[in-house]
PDB file of C-alpha atoms in Angstrom:
ATOM      1  CA  UNK Z 836      15.586  -0.470  -4.871  1.00 73.00           C
ATOM      2  CA  UNK Z 837      15.320   1.022  -8.383  1.00 70.00           C
ATOM      3  CA  UNK Z 838      11.688  -0.037  -8.816  1.00 73.00           C
ATOM      4  CA  UNK Z 839      10.771   1.919  -5.701  1.00 81.00           C
ATOM      5  CA  UNK Z 840      11.765   5.226  -7.266  1.00 78.00           C
ATOM      6  CA  UNK Z 841      10.062   4.924 -10.640  1.00 78.00           C
ATOM      7  CA  UNK Z 842       6.350   4.513 -11.278  1.00 74.00           C
ATOM      8  CA  UNK Z 843       4.718   3.881 -14.652  1.00 80.00           C
ATOM      9  CA  UNK Z 844       4.676   7.556 -15.557  1.00 82.00           C
ATOM     10  CA  UNK Z 845       6.899   9.232 -18.144  1.00 83.00           C
ATOM     11  CA  UNK Z 846       8.982  11.247 -15.694  1.00 80.00           C
ATOM     12  CA  UNK Z 847      12.360  10.010 -14.500  1.00 81.00           C
ATOM     13  CA  UNK Z 848      12.193   8.954 -10.868  1.00 83.00           C
ATOM     14  CA  UNK Z 849      14.740   8.891  -8.078  1.00 86.00           C
ATOM     15  CA  UNK Z 850      15.357   5.911  -5.811  1.00 88.00           C
ATOM     16  CA  UNK Z 851      14.995   6.103  -2.037  1.00 93.00           C
ATOM     17  CA  UNK Z 852      17.937   5.519   0.279  1.00 94.00           C
ATOM     18  CA  UNK Z 853      16.332   2.415   1.759  1.00 96.00           C
ATOM     19  CA  UNK Z 854      13.179   0.307   1.363  1.00 96.00           C
ATOM     20  CA  UNK Z 855      11.418  -1.240   4.351  1.00 97.00           C
ATOM     21  CA  UNK Z 856       8.640  -3.843   4.362  1.00 97.00           C
ATOM     22  CA  UNK Z 857       6.560  -3.434   7.532  1.00 97.00           C
ATOM     23  CA  UNK Z 858       4.144  -6.159   8.626  1.00 96.00           C
ATOM     24  CA  UNK Z 859       1.850  -4.156  10.884  1.00 95.00           C
ATOM     25  CA  UNK Z 860       0.415  -0.746  11.616  1.00 95.00           C
ATOM     26  CA  UNK Z 861       2.645  -0.610  14.679  1.00 97.00           C
ATOM     27  CA  UNK Z 862       5.770  -1.114  12.551  1.00 97.00           C
ATOM     28  CA  UNK Z 863       4.659   1.621  10.143  1.00 97.00           C
ATOM     29  CA  UNK Z 864       4.135   3.920  13.116  1.00 97.00           C
ATOM     30  CA  UNK Z 865       7.598   3.156  14.515  1.00 98.00           C
ATOM     31  CA  UNK Z 866       9.230   3.785  11.121  1.00 98.00           C
ATOM     32  CA  UNK Z 867       7.404   7.106  10.793  1.00 97.00           C
ATOM     33  CA  UNK Z 868       8.392   8.202  14.310  1.00 98.00           C
ATOM     34  CA  UNK Z 869      12.072   7.466  13.647  1.00 98.00           C
ATOM     35  CA  UNK Z 870      11.999   9.256  10.297  1.00 98.00           C
ATOM     36  CA  UNK Z 871      10.258  12.252  11.832  1.00 98.00           C
ATOM     37  CA  UNK Z 872      12.780  12.442  14.692  1.00 98.00           C
ATOM     38  CA  UNK Z 873      15.666  12.542  12.192  1.00 98.00           C
ATOM     39  CA  UNK Z 874      13.871  14.644   9.544  1.00 97.00           C
ATOM     40  CA  UNK Z 875      14.092  11.824   6.971  1.00 97.00           C
ATOM     41  CA  UNK Z 876      11.563  11.856   4.113  1.00 96.00           C
ATOM     42  CA  UNK Z 877       9.001   9.030   4.003  1.00 96.00           C
ATOM     43  CA  UNK Z 878       7.722   7.695   0.691  1.00 93.00           C
ATOM     44  CA  UNK Z 879       4.651   5.463   0.775  1.00 91.00           C
ATOM     45  CA  UNK Z 880       4.701   2.630  -1.771  1.00 88.00           C
ATOM     46  CA  UNK Z 881       1.774   0.453  -2.789  1.00 82.00           C
ATOM     47  CA  UNK Z 882       2.115  -1.057  -6.246  1.00 77.00           C
ATOM     48  CA  UNK Z 883       4.103   1.560  -8.146  1.00 74.00           C
ATOM     49  CA  UNK Z 884       1.488   1.806 -10.885  1.00 73.00           C
ATOM     50  CA  UNK Z 885       0.830   5.528 -10.575  1.00 75.00           C
ATOM     51  CA  UNK Z 886       1.581   7.950 -13.384  1.00 72.00           C
ATOM     52  CA  UNK Z 887       2.321  11.122 -11.436  1.00 76.00           C
ATOM     53  CA  UNK Z 888       5.754  10.391  -9.943  1.00 72.00           C
ATOM     54  CA  UNK Z 889       4.415  10.236  -6.398  1.00 75.00           C
ATOM     55  CA  UNK Z 890       6.868   7.514  -5.389  1.00 78.00           C
ATOM     56  CA  UNK Z 891       9.951   9.337  -6.611  1.00 85.00           C
ATOM     57  CA  UNK Z 892      12.265  10.022  -3.686  1.00 83.00           C
ATOM     58  CA  UNK Z 893      13.338  13.482  -4.796  1.00 82.00           C
ATOM     59  CA  UNK Z 894      15.147  14.059  -1.483  1.00 87.00           C
ATOM     60  CA  UNK Z 895      16.068  10.440  -0.746  1.00 88.00           C
ATOM     61  CA  UNK Z 896      14.543   8.896   2.332  1.00 94.00           C
ATOM     62  CA  UNK Z 897      12.792   5.742   3.435  1.00 96.00           C
ATOM     63  CA  UNK Z 898      10.351   3.977   1.124  1.00 94.00           C
ATOM     64  CA  UNK Z 899       7.650   2.163   3.129  1.00 96.00           C
ATOM     65  CA  UNK Z 900       6.416  -0.709   0.940  1.00 94.00           C
ATOM     66  CA  UNK Z 901       3.123  -2.082   2.257  1.00 93.00           C
ATOM     67  CA  UNK Z 902       2.322  -4.316  -0.723  1.00 90.00           C
ATOM     68  CA  UNK Z 903       4.335  -7.349   0.388  1.00 90.00           C
ATOM     69  CA  UNK Z 904       3.363  -7.889   4.037  1.00 94.00           C
ATOM     70  CA  UNK Z 905       0.229  -5.775   4.536  1.00 94.00           C
ATOM     71  CA  UNK Z 906      -2.055  -7.115   1.821  1.00 92.00           C
ATOM     72  CA  UNK Z 907      -4.930  -8.778   3.629  1.00 93.00           C
ATOM     73  CA  UNK Z 908      -8.661  -8.255   3.373  1.00 92.00           C
ATOM     74  CA  UNK Z 909      -9.813  -8.036   6.972  1.00 93.00           C
ATOM     75  CA  UNK Z 910     -13.584  -7.773   6.553  1.00 91.00           C
ATOM     76  CA  UNK Z 911     -16.174  -7.610   3.790  1.00 89.00           C
ATOM     77  CA  UNK Z 912     -19.672  -6.398   4.630  1.00 88.00           C
ATOM     78  CA  UNK Z 913     -21.939  -7.215   1.704  1.00 83.00           C
ATOM     79  CA  UNK Z 914     -24.967  -5.591   3.327  1.00 85.00           C
ATOM     80  CA  UNK Z 915     -23.472  -2.099   3.151  1.00 87.00           C
ATOM     81  CA  UNK Z 916     -20.876  -2.579   0.391  1.00 85.00           C
ATOM     82  CA  UNK Z 917     -18.011  -1.883   2.776  1.00 90.00           C
ATOM     83  CA  UNK Z 918     -14.635  -3.575   3.190  1.00 91.00           C
ATOM     84  CA  UNK Z 919     -11.832  -3.196   5.705  1.00 93.00           C
ATOM     85  CA  UNK Z 920      -8.462  -3.837   4.082  1.00 93.00           C
ATOM     86  CA  UNK Z 921      -4.780  -3.371   4.755  1.00 93.00           C
ATOM     87  CA  UNK Z 922      -3.044  -0.725   2.618  1.00 91.00           C
ATOM     88  CA  UNK Z 923      -1.349  -3.230   0.300  1.00 90.00           C
ATOM     89  CA  UNK Z 924      -4.627  -4.519  -1.148  1.00 91.00           C
ATOM     90  CA  UNK Z 925      -5.171  -3.612  -4.777  1.00 88.00           C
ATOM     91  CA  UNK Z 926      -8.511  -2.944  -6.382  1.00 87.00           C
ATOM     92  CA  UNK Z 927      -8.089  -6.118  -8.432  1.00 89.00           C
ATOM     93  CA  UNK Z 928      -7.428  -8.243  -5.321  1.00 89.00           C
ATOM     94  CA  UNK Z 929     -10.528  -6.881  -3.606  1.00 89.00           C
ATOM     95  CA  UNK Z 930     -12.706  -7.360  -6.697  1.00 88.00           C
ATOM     96  CA  UNK Z 931     -11.529 -10.958  -7.067  1.00 89.00           C
ATOM     97  CA  UNK Z 932     -12.405 -11.743  -3.451  1.00 87.00           C
ATOM     98  CA  UNK Z 933     -15.804 -10.062  -3.712  1.00 85.00           C
ATOM     99  CA  UNK Z 934     -16.664 -11.951  -6.901  1.00 85.00           C
ATOM    100  CA  UNK Z 935     -15.625 -15.271  -5.363  1.00 84.00           C
ATOM    101  CA  UNK Z 936     -17.863 -14.909  -2.328  1.00 74.00           C
ATOM    102  CA  UNK Z 937     -20.676 -12.679  -3.558  1.00 63.00           C
ATOM    103  CA  UNK Z 938     -24.233 -13.834  -3.007  1.00 54.00           C
ATOM    104  CA  UNK Z 939     -27.107 -11.910  -4.481  1.00 47.00           C
ATOM    105  CA  UNK Z 940     -29.877 -10.983  -2.101  1.00 45.00           C
ATOM    106  CA  UNK Z 941     -33.339 -11.509  -3.629  1.00 42.00           C
ATOM    107  CA  UNK Z 942     -35.362  -8.318  -3.970  1.00 40.00           C
TER     108      UNK Z 942
END
């Protein structure tokens, strides 16, 4: 739980009360509805590599970690340089996939 309150920035963070690992958009929606009904803060968590302290749970709350179970590339459209991804995908993961399957179109 400690890693979910401290990013790579210099400022001391604060851990959330609980960390959840949703597997779908529907689960994220349900978590957000419950938190909203009970006025519980929600902290979004991707990789924790930010520098600004955005994942610090200054008022406690629920940390929603999407990096573990929502990290799929759903579509890549080479023709218009567009990709549809889940929120846990990192730039590096997407770049690796694009490089592996990229075909150059002759001009």
